[in-house]
XYZ file of C-alpha atoms in Angstrom:
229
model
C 75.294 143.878 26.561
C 72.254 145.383 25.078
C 68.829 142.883 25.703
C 68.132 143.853 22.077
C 64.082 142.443 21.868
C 64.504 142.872 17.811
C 67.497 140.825 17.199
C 66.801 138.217 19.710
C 69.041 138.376 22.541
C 72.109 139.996 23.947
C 74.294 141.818 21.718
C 77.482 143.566 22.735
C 77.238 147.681 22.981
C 79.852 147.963 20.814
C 78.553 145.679 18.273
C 75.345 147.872 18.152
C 77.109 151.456 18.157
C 79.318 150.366 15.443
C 75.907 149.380 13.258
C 74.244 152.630 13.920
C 77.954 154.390 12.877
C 77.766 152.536 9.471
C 74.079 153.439 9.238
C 74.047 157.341 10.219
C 75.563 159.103 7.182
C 71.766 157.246 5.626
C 69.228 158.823 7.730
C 69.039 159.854 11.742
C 65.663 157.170 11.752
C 66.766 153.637 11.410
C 64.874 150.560 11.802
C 66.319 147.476 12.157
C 64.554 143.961 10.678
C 66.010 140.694 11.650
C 66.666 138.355 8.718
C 68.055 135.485 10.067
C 69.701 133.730 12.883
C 72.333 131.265 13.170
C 71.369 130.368 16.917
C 73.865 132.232 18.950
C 76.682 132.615 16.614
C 75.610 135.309 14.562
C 73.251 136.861 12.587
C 71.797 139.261 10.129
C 69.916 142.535 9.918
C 68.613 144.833 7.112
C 68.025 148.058 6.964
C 66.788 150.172 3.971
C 68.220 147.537 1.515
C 71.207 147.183 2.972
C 72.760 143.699 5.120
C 74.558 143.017 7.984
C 76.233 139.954 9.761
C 76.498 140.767 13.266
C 78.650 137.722 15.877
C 76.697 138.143 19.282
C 79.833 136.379 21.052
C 82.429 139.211 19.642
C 82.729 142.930 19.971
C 82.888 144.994 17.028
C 81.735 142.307 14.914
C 79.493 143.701 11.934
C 79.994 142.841 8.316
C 78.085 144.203 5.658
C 76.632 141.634 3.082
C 75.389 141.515 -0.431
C 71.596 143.272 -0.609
C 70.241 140.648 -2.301
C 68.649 138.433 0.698
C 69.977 135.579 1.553
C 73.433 135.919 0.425
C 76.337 134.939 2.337
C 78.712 137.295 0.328
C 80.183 140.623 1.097
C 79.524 143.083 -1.733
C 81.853 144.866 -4.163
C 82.010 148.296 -1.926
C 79.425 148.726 0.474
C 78.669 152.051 -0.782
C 78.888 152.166 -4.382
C 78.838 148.431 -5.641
C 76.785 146.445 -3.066
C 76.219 143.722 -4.640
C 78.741 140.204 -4.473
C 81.249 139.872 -7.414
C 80.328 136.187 -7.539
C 76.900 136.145 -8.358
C 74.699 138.999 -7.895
C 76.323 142.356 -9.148
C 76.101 140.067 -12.713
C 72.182 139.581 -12.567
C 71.973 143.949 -12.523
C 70.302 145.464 -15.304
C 72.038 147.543 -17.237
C 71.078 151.080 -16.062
C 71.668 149.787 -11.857
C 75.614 149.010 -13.366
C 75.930 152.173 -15.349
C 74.681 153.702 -11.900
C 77.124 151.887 -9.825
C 80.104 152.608 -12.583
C 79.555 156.487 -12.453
C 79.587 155.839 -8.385
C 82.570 154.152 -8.654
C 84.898 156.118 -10.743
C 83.344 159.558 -8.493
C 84.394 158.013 -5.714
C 88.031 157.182 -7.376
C 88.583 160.075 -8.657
C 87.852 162.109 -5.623
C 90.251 159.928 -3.620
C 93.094 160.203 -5.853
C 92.636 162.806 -8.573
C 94.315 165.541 -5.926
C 97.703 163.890 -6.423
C 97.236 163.305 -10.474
C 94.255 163.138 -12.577
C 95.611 161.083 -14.705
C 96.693 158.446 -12.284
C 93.051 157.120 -10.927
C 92.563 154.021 -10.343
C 89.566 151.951 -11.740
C 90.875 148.669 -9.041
C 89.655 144.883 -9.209
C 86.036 146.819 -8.561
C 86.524 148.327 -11.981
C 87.001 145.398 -13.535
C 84.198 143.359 -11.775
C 82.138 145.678 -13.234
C 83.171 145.284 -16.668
C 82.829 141.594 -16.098
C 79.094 141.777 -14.599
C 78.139 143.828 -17.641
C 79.594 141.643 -19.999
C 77.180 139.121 -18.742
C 73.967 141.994 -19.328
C 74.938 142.882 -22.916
C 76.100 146.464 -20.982
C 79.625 146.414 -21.473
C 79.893 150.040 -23.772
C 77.399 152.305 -21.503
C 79.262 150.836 -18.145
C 82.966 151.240 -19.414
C 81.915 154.559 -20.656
C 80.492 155.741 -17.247
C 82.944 154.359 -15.527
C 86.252 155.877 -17.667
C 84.525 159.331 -17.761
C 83.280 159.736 -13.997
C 86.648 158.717 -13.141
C 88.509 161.031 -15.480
C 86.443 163.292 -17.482
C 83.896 163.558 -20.593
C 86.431 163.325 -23.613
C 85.030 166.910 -24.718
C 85.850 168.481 -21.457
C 89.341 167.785 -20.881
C 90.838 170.186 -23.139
C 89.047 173.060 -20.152
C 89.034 171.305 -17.237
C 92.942 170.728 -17.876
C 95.648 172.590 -19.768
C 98.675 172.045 -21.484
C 100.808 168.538 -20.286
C 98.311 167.383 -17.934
C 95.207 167.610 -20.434
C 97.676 164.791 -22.794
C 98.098 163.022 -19.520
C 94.654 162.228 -18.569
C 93.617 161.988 -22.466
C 96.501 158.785 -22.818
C 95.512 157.612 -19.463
C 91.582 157.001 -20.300
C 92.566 156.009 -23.967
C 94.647 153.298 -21.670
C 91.831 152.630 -19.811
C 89.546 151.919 -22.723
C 91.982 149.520 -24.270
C 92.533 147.635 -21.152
C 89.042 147.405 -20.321
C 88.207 145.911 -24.033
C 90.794 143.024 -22.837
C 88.650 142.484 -19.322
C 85.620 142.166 -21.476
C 86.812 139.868 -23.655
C 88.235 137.559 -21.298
C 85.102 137.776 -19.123
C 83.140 136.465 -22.669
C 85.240 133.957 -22.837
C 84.843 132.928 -19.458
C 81.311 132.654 -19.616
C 81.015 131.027 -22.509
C 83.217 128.338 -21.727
C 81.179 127.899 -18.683
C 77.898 127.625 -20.747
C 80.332 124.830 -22.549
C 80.791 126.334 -25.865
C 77.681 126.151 -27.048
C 74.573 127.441 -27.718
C 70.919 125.712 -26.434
C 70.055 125.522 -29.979
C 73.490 123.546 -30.589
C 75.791 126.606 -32.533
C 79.269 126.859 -31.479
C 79.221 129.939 -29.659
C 81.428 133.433 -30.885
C 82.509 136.614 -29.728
C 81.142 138.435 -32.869
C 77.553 137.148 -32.442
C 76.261 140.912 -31.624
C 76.654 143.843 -29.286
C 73.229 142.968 -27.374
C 73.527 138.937 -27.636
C 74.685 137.787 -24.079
C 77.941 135.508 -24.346
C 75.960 132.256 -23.555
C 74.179 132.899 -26.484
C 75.203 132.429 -31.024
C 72.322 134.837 -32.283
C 69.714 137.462 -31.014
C 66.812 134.946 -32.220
C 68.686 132.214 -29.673
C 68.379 135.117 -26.769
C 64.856 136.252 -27.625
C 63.940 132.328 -27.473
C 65.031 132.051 -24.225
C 63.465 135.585 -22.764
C 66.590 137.698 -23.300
C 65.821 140.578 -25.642
């Protein structure tokens, strides 16, 4: 056991090697901060942004968590979505989930797009993006990143591919797009059944309010009220 001064106590050399392994591809200088302990059954440590649960008691024990402090969650993907599906990736502005969509389908495609371009998979992640930018009025700009980093920029398939494989990856992402229009919808309707239908200002809430009028939400003036512009 490592007497590790920083976190507290005793933690298992194991524990602590398998840390700095999920920390090194980051930077060779790491410095550890102690968030919070749960006496001697585990606890959890930041570094650069990023979360940890480590369990004292167990070897090989360490979790990452959602960045956003506090939060009990484990995120998306640790490395491209690392925020929690339940609450926080939602509560990202729109350019930090157009980010995280172009990481996404990059690291997709170059995990699968060896075997067949067209045959990437956007995953549950995919859609949990779609959802969270529902929810931030992003829901064009993220499905666009996301389709085209895993695939390709519409204008560019014709050269990057040729002949049967160039209709291939054009149906797949025209797929894709379709698909993803359904996730959105269905994540609209979600939320606004959870805001209960309605409006603060009393108006029976609808899809077709506007492009840039969150789902909880019947007009842009209703929004701008309540300090969404």
């Amino acid at each position: 056991m490592f007497d590790f001064a920083p976190l507290g106590g005793p933690v298992p050399y194991s524990t602590v090697l398998l840390l700095l392994c999920l920390l090194a591809p980051a930077s060779r200088s790491t410095e550890l901060e102690l968030e919070s302990r749960n006496g001697f059954h585990s606890l959890i440590v930041a570094c650069g942004g990023r979360r940890f649960e480590m369990v004292p008691s167990q070897d090989d024990y360490v979790t990452e968590r959602c960045r956003v402090p506090g939060c009990e969650s484990g995120p998306v993907s640790a490395y491209t979505i690392p925020y929690c599906a339940r609450q926080h990736l939602a509560e990202r502005p729109e350019d930090e989930l157009v980010e995280m969509a172009r990481a996404w389908g990059n690291a997709q495609r170059e995990e699968y797009s060896a075997g067949d371009p067209a045959a990437v998979p956007l995953g549950e992640e995919g859609d949990q993006l779609i959802e969270a930018a529902v929810a931030q009025c992003a829901f064009s700009p993220v499905r666009t990143a996301l389709i085209e980093a895993a695939y390709e920029d519409p204008e560019m398939v014709d050269v990057v591919y040729v002949g049967e494989q160039a209709v291939k990856v054009k149906y797949a992402m025209d797929i894709k797009h379709f698909r993803l229009e359904r996730v959105a919808q269905d994540a609209h309707r979600r939320l606004q059944k959870l805001a209960g239908g309605r409006c603060t200002c009393g108006a029976a809430l609808q899809i077709g309010a506007g492009p840039k009028v969150p789902p909880q939400f019947c007009s842009a003036a209703c929004a701008a009220t309540a300090g969404r512009q």
